[in-house]
Amino acid sequence: MFHLSKLAATALVAASLMVSTASAQTVLRSSDTHPDGYPTVEAVKYFGEKLSELTDGRYAVEVFHSAQLGEEKDTIEQTQFGVIDLNRISIGAFGTQVPAATVTQLPYIFRSADHFHAVLDGPIGDEILAAFDAVDLKALAYYDGGARSFYNSGKPINSPADLEGMKLRVMGSDIFVDMVAALGGNATPMPYGEVYSGIQTGVIDGAENNYPSYDTAGHSEVAKYYSLDEHLMVPEVLVMSKMVWDGLSAEDQAAVMEAAKASVGKQRELWAAKEVESKAIVEAGGAIINEVDKAPFIAAMDSVYEKHVTDPALQDLVARIKATE
Ligand code: GTR
């Protein structure tokens, strides 16, 4: 883990800005846990190209994919300190640090991909992005992350009863731990990079994710049962370190926002294609996919909402999300 005092981080940011004035181009470093070619990685590269165009080459972006800069939780901290400039990350990895954003971690909060887009593209989406300011991050845009379903090495899951006693990896948020517990399983928060070996060695029975992650992280090789309960749709988010953002001119901030918005359409296109491709790849590799009656899964989530949506502001946010057409 990388710990820096805020003072040391400020000095580091100041030093890198000095170097950049001398070299005329500032290269912003961006982190991503996914491998090269993954839709989020390619979208951030596209963002970088747009930003370069809009700033006459004064800014460029280098994407450090494949968790080269660390697991998500650690890279969030480094981005907050300005050591990493940009980060493409799942909102799930923030845990409950950003209260407003936790509503997107609630199971079945989004009814469909269209509902997800309608909410995030509108005022509620902007409100949640703005909430990241309080944790020293400037959230720029959402990317698609599809629907997440359970997969495991033992058997197909058809009803919550099948999860009884199963050890399943979740991202580090209490909401996900309680979600699995409400279904009868045992949740183990664990970094993404440890899931493959965790399943392989039997430390866990499985995990939950979308098709592209199940495919590209190799999880389908060790957990062949993928059961389409689609309990979560957690947005991916592109954030910039607030320290770096605050150091930009108003004009450059506008260029960053414009480039980020432009990358959203690109990512959605890439994402839609990748979901189809990954499903075909995992099936060809022997994954067994089953449809699931979601009703009992949805019904089991009341306790998760009761426990995590107690603040009136969050209750209001949830009500507004549900009312969005
Ligand atoms: C993926 C997401 C990653 C990471 C991963 C996980 O769907 O794109 O950012 O959060 O899930 O489960 O840790």
CSV table of C-alpha atoms and ligand atoms in Angstrom, one decimal:
chain,number,residue,atom,x,y,z
A,1,MET,CA,0.0,0.0,0.0
A,2,PHE,CA,1.2,3.5,-0.9
A,3,HIS,CA,0.8,6.1,1.8
A,4,LEU,CA,1.7,9.7,1.3
A,5,SER,CA,1.1,12.7,3.4
A,6,LYS,CA,-1.0,15.4,1.8
A,7,LEU,CA,2.0,17.7,2.0
A,8,ALA,CA,4.3,15.3,0.3
A,9,ALA,CA,1.7,14.7,-2.4
A,10,THR,CA,1.3,18.5,-3.0
A,11,ALA,CA,5.1,18.7,-3.4
A,12,LEU,CA,5.0,15.9,-5.9
A,13,VAL,CA,2.2,17.4,-7.9
A,14,ALA,CA,4.0,20.8,-7.9
A,15,ALA,CA,7.2,19.1,-9.1
A,16,SER,CA,5.4,17.3,-11.9
A,17,LEU,CA,3.7,20.5,-13.1
A,18,MET,CA,7.1,22.2,-13.2
A,19,VAL,CA,8.6,19.4,-15.3
A,20,SER,CA,5.6,19.6,-17.6
A,21,THR,CA,6.0,23.4,-18.2
A,22,ALA,CA,9.5,22.8,-19.3
A,23,SER,CA,8.6,19.9,-21.6
A,24,ALA,CA,5.5,21.5,-23.1
A,25,GLN,CA,3.4,18.4,-22.9
A,26,THR,CA,1.8,17.0,-19.7
A,27,VAL,CA,1.2,13.3,-19.8
A,28,LEU,CA,-1.6,12.4,-17.4
A,29,ARG,CA,-1.3,8.9,-16.0
A,30,SER,CA,-4.5,6.9,-15.8
A,31,SER,CA,-5.1,3.6,-14.0
A,32,ASP,CA,-7.3,0.7,-15.1
A,33,THR,CA,-7.5,-2.8,-13.6
A,34,HIS,CA,-8.5,-4.3,-17.0
A,35,PRO,CA,-6.2,-5.5,-19.8
A,36,ASP,CA,-5.3,-3.6,-22.9
A,37,GLY,CA,-8.2,-3.7,-25.4
A,38,TYR,CA,-10.9,-3.8,-22.8
A,39,PRO,CA,-13.7,-1.2,-23.5
A,40,THR,CA,-12.8,1.0,-20.5
A,41,VAL,CA,-9.1,1.0,-21.4
A,42,GLU,CA,-9.8,1.9,-25.0
A,43,ALA,CA,-12.3,4.6,-24.0
A,44,VAL,CA,-9.7,6.3,-21.8
A,45,LYS,CA,-7.2,6.2,-24.7
A,46,TYR,CA,-9.9,7.8,-26.8
A,47,PHE,CA,-10.4,10.4,-24.1
A,48,GLY,CA,-6.7,11.1,-24.2
A,49,GLU,CA,-6.7,11.6,-28.0
A,50,LYS,CA,-9.6,14.0,-27.8
A,51,LEU,CA,-7.9,15.9,-25.0
A,52,SER,CA,-4.7,16.2,-27.0
A,53,GLU,CA,-6.7,17.5,-30.0
A,54,LEU,CA,-8.6,20.0,-27.9
A,55,THR,CA,-5.4,21.3,-26.2
A,56,ASP,CA,-3.2,21.5,-29.3
A,57,GLY,CA,-1.1,18.6,-27.8
A,58,ARG,CA,-0.4,20.2,-24.5
A,59,TYR,CA,-2.0,17.2,-22.7
A,60,ALA,CA,-1.8,13.5,-23.4
A,61,VAL,CA,-3.0,10.5,-21.4
A,62,GLU,CA,-1.1,7.3,-20.8
A,63,VAL,CA,-3.3,4.4,-19.7
A,64,PHE,CA,-1.6,2.0,-17.2
A,65,HIS,CA,-3.9,-1.0,-17.8
A,66,SER,CA,-3.8,-4.5,-16.2
A,67,ALA,CA,-3.6,-3.1,-12.6
A,68,GLN,CA,0.0,-2.0,-13.3
A,69,LEU,CA,-0.5,0.8,-10.8
A,70,GLY,CA,-2.2,-1.5,-8.2
A,71,GLU,CA,-5.6,-2.9,-7.2
A,72,GLU,CA,-8.5,-0.4,-7.4
A,73,LYS,CA,-8.8,0.4,-3.7
A,74,ASP,CA,-5.1,1.4,-3.6
A,75,THR,CA,-5.2,3.4,-6.8
A,76,ILE,CA,-8.2,5.4,-5.5
A,77,GLU,CA,-6.1,6.6,-2.6
A,78,GLN,CA,-3.2,7.5,-4.9
A,79,THR,CA,-5.6,9.4,-7.1
A,80,GLN,CA,-6.9,11.3,-4.1
A,81,PHE,CA,-3.3,12.3,-3.3
A,82,GLY,CA,-2.6,13.4,-6.9
A,83,VAL,CA,0.0,10.7,-7.4
A,84,ILE,CA,-2.1,9.2,-10.2
A,85,ASP,CA,-3.9,11.8,-12.3
A,86,LEU,CA,-6.8,9.8,-13.7
A,87,ASN,CA,-8.6,6.6,-12.8
A,88,ARG,CA,-11.2,4.5,-14.4
A,89,ILE,CA,-12.8,2.6,-11.7
A,90,SER,CA,-16.0,0.8,-10.7
A,91,ILE,CA,-18.2,2.7,-8.2
A,92,GLY,CA,-18.3,-0.6,-6.3
A,93,ALA,CA,-14.6,-0.1,-5.4
A,94,PHE,CA,-15.4,3.1,-3.4
A,95,GLY,CA,-17.3,1.2,-0.8
A,96,THR,CA,-19.4,3.7,1.2
A,97,GLN,CA,-16.9,6.6,0.9
A,98,VAL,CA,-19.2,8.6,-1.3
A,99,PRO,CA,-22.7,8.3,0.2
A,100,ALA,CA,-24.7,9.5,-2.8
A,101,ALA,CA,-22.8,7.1,-5.1
A,102,THR,CA,-23.7,4.1,-2.9
A,103,VAL,CA,-27.2,4.1,-4.4
A,104,THR,CA,-25.7,2.8,-7.6
A,105,GLN,CA,-24.4,-0.2,-5.6
A,106,LEU,CA,-27.9,-1.3,-4.6
A,107,PRO,CA,-29.1,-4.5,-6.0
A,108,TYR,CA,-31.7,-4.2,-8.8
A,109,ILE,CA,-31.8,-0.4,-8.4
A,110,PHE,CA,-31.7,-0.2,-12.3
A,111,ARG,CA,-34.4,-1.9,-14.2
A,112,SER,CA,-32.5,-2.1,-17.5
A,113,ALA,CA,-29.6,-0.7,-19.5
A,114,ASP,CA,-32.0,2.0,-20.8
A,115,HIS,CA,-33.1,2.9,-17.2
A,116,PHE,CA,-29.4,3.0,-16.2
A,117,HIS,CA,-28.6,5.4,-19.0
A,118,ALA,CA,-31.6,7.6,-18.4
A,119,VAL,CA,-30.7,8.0,-14.8
A,120,LEU,CA,-27.0,8.6,-15.3
A,121,ASP,CA,-27.3,10.9,-18.3
A,122,GLY,CA,-29.7,13.2,-16.4
A,123,PRO,CA,-29.6,15.4,-13.4
A,124,ILE,CA,-29.3,12.5,-10.9
A,125,GLY,CA,-26.2,11.4,-12.7
A,126,ASP,CA,-24.6,14.8,-12.4
A,127,GLU,CA,-25.6,15.0,-8.7
A,128,ILE,CA,-23.7,11.7,-8.0
A,129,LEU,CA,-20.7,12.8,-10.0
A,130,ALA,CA,-20.5,16.1,-8.0
A,131,ALA,CA,-20.5,14.1,-4.8
A,132,PHE,CA,-17.0,12.8,-5.5
A,133,ASP,CA,-15.6,16.4,-4.9
A,134,ALA,CA,-15.9,15.7,-1.2
A,135,VAL,CA,-13.4,12.9,-1.5
A,136,ASP,CA,-10.8,14.9,-3.5
A,137,LEU,CA,-11.9,13.5,-6.9
A,138,LYS,CA,-13.4,15.2,-9.9
A,139,ALA,CA,-15.7,12.7,-11.4
A,140,LEU,CA,-15.8,13.2,-15.2
A,141,ALA,CA,-18.1,10.6,-16.7
A,142,TYR,CA,-19.8,7.3,-16.4
A,143,TYR,CA,-19.0,4.2,-18.5
A,144,ASP,CA,-21.1,1.1,-19.0
A,145,GLY,CA,-20.4,-2.0,-16.9
A,146,GLY,CA,-23.4,-4.1,-17.9
A,147,ALA,CA,-25.2,-6.4,-15.5
A,148,ARG,CA,-23.3,-8.5,-12.9
A,149,SER,CA,-24.4,-12.1,-12.2
A,150,PHE,CA,-23.1,-14.9,-10.0
A,151,TYR,CA,-20.7,-17.6,-11.2
A,152,ASN,CA,-19.2,-20.5,-9.4
A,153,SER,CA,-17.3,-23.7,-9.8
A,154,GLY,CA,-19.9,-26.1,-8.4
A,155,LYS,CA,-23.4,-25.9,-9.9
A,156,PRO,CA,-25.9,-23.6,-11.6
A,157,ILE,CA,-27.7,-21.2,-9.3
A,158,ASN,CA,-31.4,-21.2,-10.0
A,159,SER,CA,-32.8,-19.7,-6.7
A,160,PRO,CA,-31.4,-18.1,-3.6
A,161,ALA,CA,-31.4,-21.5,-1.9
A,162,ASP,CA,-28.6,-22.6,-4.2
A,163,LEU,CA,-26.3,-19.9,-2.7
A,164,GLU,CA,-26.7,-21.4,0.8
A,165,GLY,CA,-23.2,-21.8,2.2
A,166,MET,CA,-21.4,-20.7,-0.9
A,167,LYS,CA,-18.3,-18.5,-0.5
A,168,LEU,CA,-18.5,-15.7,-3.1
A,169,ARG,CA,-16.1,-12.8,-3.7
A,170,VAL,CA,-17.6,-9.4,-3.8
A,171,MET,CA,-16.1,-5.9,-4.3
A,172,GLY,CA,-15.2,-4.1,-1.0
A,173,SER,CA,-18.5,-2.6,0.0
A,174,ASP,CA,-20.7,-3.5,2.9
A,175,ILE,CA,-23.7,-3.3,0.6
A,176,PHE,CA,-22.4,-6.3,-1.4
A,177,VAL,CA,-21.6,-8.3,1.7
A,178,ASP,CA,-25.1,-7.8,3.0
A,179,MET,CA,-26.6,-8.5,-0.5
A,180,VAL,CA,-24.9,-12.0,-0.5
A,181,ALA,CA,-25.9,-12.6,3.1
A,182,ALA,CA,-29.5,-11.8,2.4
A,183,LEU,CA,-29.4,-14.5,-0.3
A,184,GLY,CA,-27.9,-17.1,2.1
A,185,GLY,CA,-24.3,-17.0,0.8
A,186,ASN,CA,-21.1,-16.0,2.5
A,187,ALA,CA,-19.4,-12.9,0.9
A,188,THR,CA,-15.7,-12.4,0.9
A,189,PRO,CA,-14.4,-9.0,-0.1
A,190,MET,CA,-11.2,-9.5,-2.1
A,191,PRO,CA,-9.2,-7.5,-4.7
A,192,TYR,CA,-10.1,-8.4,-8.3
A,193,GLY,CA,-6.6,-9.6,-9.1
A,194,GLU,CA,-7.0,-12.4,-6.5
A,195,VAL,CA,-10.2,-13.9,-7.6
A,196,TYR,CA,-8.8,-16.3,-10.2
A,197,SER,CA,-6.5,-18.0,-7.8
A,198,GLY,CA,-9.1,-17.8,-5.1
A,199,ILE,CA,-11.5,-19.9,-7.1
A,200,GLN,CA,-8.8,-22.2,-8.5
A,201,THR,CA,-7.5,-23.1,-5.0
A,202,GLY,CA,-11.0,-23.4,-3.6
A,203,VAL,CA,-10.7,-20.5,-1.1
A,204,ILE,CA,-13.9,-19.2,-2.7
A,205,ASP,CA,-16.5,-21.0,-4.7
A,206,GLY,CA,-17.1,-18.1,-7.1
A,207,ALA,CA,-17.7,-14.4,-7.6
A,208,GLU,CA,-20.0,-12.1,-9.6
A,209,ASN,CA,-19.4,-9.9,-12.5
A,210,ASN,CA,-20.4,-9.0,-16.1
A,211,TYR,CA,-19.5,-11.2,-19.2
A,212,PRO,CA,-16.4,-9.1,-20.2
A,213,SER,CA,-14.8,-9.4,-16.8
A,214,TYR,CA,-15.7,-13.1,-16.4
A,215,ASP,CA,-14.1,-13.6,-19.8
A,216,THR,CA,-11.0,-11.4,-19.8
A,217,ALA,CA,-9.9,-12.2,-16.2
A,218,GLY,CA,-10.1,-15.9,-17.0
A,219,HIS,CA,-12.7,-16.6,-14.3
A,220,SER,CA,-14.7,-18.7,-16.7
A,221,GLU,CA,-11.9,-21.2,-16.8
A,222,VAL,CA,-12.2,-21.9,-13.1
A,223,ALA,CA,-15.9,-21.2,-12.4
A,224,LYS,CA,-17.9,-22.6,-15.3
A,225,TYR,CA,-21.5,-22.0,-14.0
A,226,TYR,CA,-22.7,-18.5,-14.9
A,227,SER,CA,-26.2,-17.8,-13.6
A,228,LEU,CA,-28.1,-14.8,-15.0
A,229,ASP,CA,-29.6,-13.3,-11.9
A,230,GLU,CA,-28.3,-9.8,-12.9
A,231,HIS,CA,-28.4,-8.5,-9.4
A,232,LEU,CA,-26.2,-5.4,-10.0
A,233,MET,CA,-25.5,-2.7,-12.6
A,234,VAL,CA,-22.7,-0.8,-11.1
A,235,PRO,CA,-21.5,2.2,-13.2
A,236,GLU,CA,-17.8,2.6,-14.1
A,237,VAL,CA,-16.6,6.1,-13.5
A,238,LEU,CA,-13.7,8.1,-14.9
A,239,VAL,CA,-12.2,10.4,-12.2
A,240,MET,CA,-9.5,12.9,-12.1
A,241,SER,CA,-7.5,13.8,-9.0
A,242,LYS,CA,-9.0,17.0,-7.6
A,243,MET,CA,-5.5,18.3,-7.0
A,244,VAL,CA,-4.7,17.9,-10.7
A,245,TRP,CA,-8.1,19.3,-11.8
A,246,ASP,CA,-7.7,22.4,-9.5
A,247,GLY,CA,-4.4,23.1,-11.2
A,248,LEU,CA,-5.9,23.3,-14.7
A,249,SER,CA,-7.0,26.6,-16.3
A,250,ALA,CA,-10.8,27.0,-16.8
A,251,GLU,CA,-10.2,26.4,-20.5
A,252,ASP,CA,-8.3,23.2,-19.9
A,253,GLN,CA,-11.0,22.0,-17.5
A,254,ALA,CA,-13.6,22.5,-20.2
A,255,ALA,CA,-11.4,20.5,-22.6
A,256,VAL,CA,-11.2,17.7,-20.1
A,257,MET,CA,-15.0,17.7,-19.7
A,258,GLU,CA,-15.6,17.7,-23.4
A,259,ALA,CA,-13.1,14.9,-24.1
A,260,ALA,CA,-14.7,12.8,-21.2
A,261,LYS,CA,-18.2,13.3,-22.7
A,262,ALA,CA,-16.9,12.3,-26.1
A,263,SER,CA,-15.5,9.1,-24.7
A,264,VAL,CA,-18.8,8.0,-23.2
A,265,GLY,CA,-20.4,7.3,-26.6
A,266,LYS,CA,-17.3,5.5,-27.7
A,267,GLN,CA,-17.2,3.3,-24.6
A,268,ARG,CA,-20.9,2.4,-25.0
A,269,GLU,CA,-20.3,1.2,-28.5
A,270,LEU,CA,-17.3,-0.8,-27.5
A,271,TRP,CA,-19.1,-2.2,-24.5
A,272,ALA,CA,-22.1,-3.5,-26.4
A,273,ALA,CA,-19.8,-5.3,-28.8
A,274,LYS,CA,-17.7,-6.7,-26.1
A,275,GLU,CA,-20.6,-8.2,-24.1
A,276,VAL,CA,-21.7,-10.2,-27.1
A,277,GLU,CA,-18.1,-11.2,-27.9
A,278,SER,CA,-17.3,-12.3,-24.4
A,279,LYS,CA,-20.5,-14.3,-24.0
A,280,ALA,CA,-19.5,-16.2,-27.2
A,281,ILE,CA,-16.0,-16.7,-25.9
A,282,VAL,CA,-16.9,-18.1,-22.5
A,283,GLU,CA,-19.6,-20.4,-24.1
A,284,ALA,CA,-17.0,-21.7,-26.6
A,285,GLY,CA,-14.7,-22.3,-23.6
A,286,GLY,CA,-17.2,-24.5,-21.8
A,287,ALA,CA,-19.1,-22.1,-19.6
A,288,ILE,CA,-22.6,-23.2,-18.8
A,289,ILE,CA,-25.0,-20.2,-18.7
A,290,ASN,CA,-28.5,-20.5,-17.2
A,291,GLU,CA,-31.5,-18.1,-17.1
A,292,VAL,CA,-32.8,-17.3,-13.6
A,293,ASP,CA,-36.2,-16.3,-12.3
A,294,LYS,CA,-35.2,-13.0,-10.7
A,295,ALA,CA,-38.3,-12.5,-8.5
A,296,PRO,CA,-37.1,-14.3,-5.4
A,297,PHE,CA,-33.7,-12.6,-5.7
A,298,ILE,CA,-35.3,-9.1,-5.9
A,299,ALA,CA,-37.7,-10.0,-3.0
A,300,ALA,CA,-34.7,-10.9,-0.8
A,301,MET,CA,-33.2,-7.5,-1.2
A,302,ASP,CA,-35.6,-5.6,1.1
A,303,SER,CA,-33.3,-6.0,4.1
A,304,VAL,CA,-30.4,-4.5,2.2
A,305,TYR,CA,-32.4,-1.4,1.3
A,306,GLU,CA,-33.7,-1.1,4.9
A,307,LYS,CA,-30.1,-1.3,6.3
A,308,HIS,CA,-28.3,0.9,3.8
A,309,VAL,CA,-30.9,3.5,2.8
A,310,THR,CA,-31.7,5.1,6.1
A,311,ASP,CA,-30.6,8.7,5.4
A,312,PRO,CA,-33.6,10.8,4.1
A,313,ALA,CA,-31.3,12.2,1.4
A,314,LEU,CA,-30.5,8.7,0.1
A,315,GLN,CA,-34.2,7.7,0.4
A,316,ASP,CA,-35.1,10.6,-1.8
A,317,LEU,CA,-32.4,9.7,-4.3
A,318,VAL,CA,-33.6,6.1,-4.5
A,319,ALA,CA,-37.2,7.3,-5.0
A,320,ARG,CA,-36.1,9.6,-7.8
A,321,ILE,CA,-34.1,6.9,-9.5
A,322,LYS,CA,-37.1,4.5,-9.3
A,323,ALA,CA,-39.3,7.3,-10.7
A,324,THR,CA,-37.0,7.9,-13.7
A,325,GLU,CA,-38.5,6.5,-16.9
B,1,GTR,C1,-15.4,-5.0,-13.1
B,1,GTR,C2,-15.0,-3.6,-13.1
B,1,GTR,C3,-13.7,-3.4,-12.5
B,1,GTR,C4,-13.6,-4.0,-11.1
B,1,GTR,C5,-14.1,-5.4,-11.2
B,1,GTR,C6,-14.3,-6.1,-9.8
B,1,GTR,O1,-16.6,-5.2,-13.7
B,1,GTR,O2,-15.0,-3.1,-14.4
B,1,GTR,O3,-13.5,-2.0,-12.4
B,1,GTR,O4,-14.3,-3.3,-10.2
B,1,GTR,O5,-15.4,-5.5,-11.8
B,1,GTR,O6,-15.2,-6.8,-9.6
B,1,GTR,O7,-13.4,-5.8,-8.9
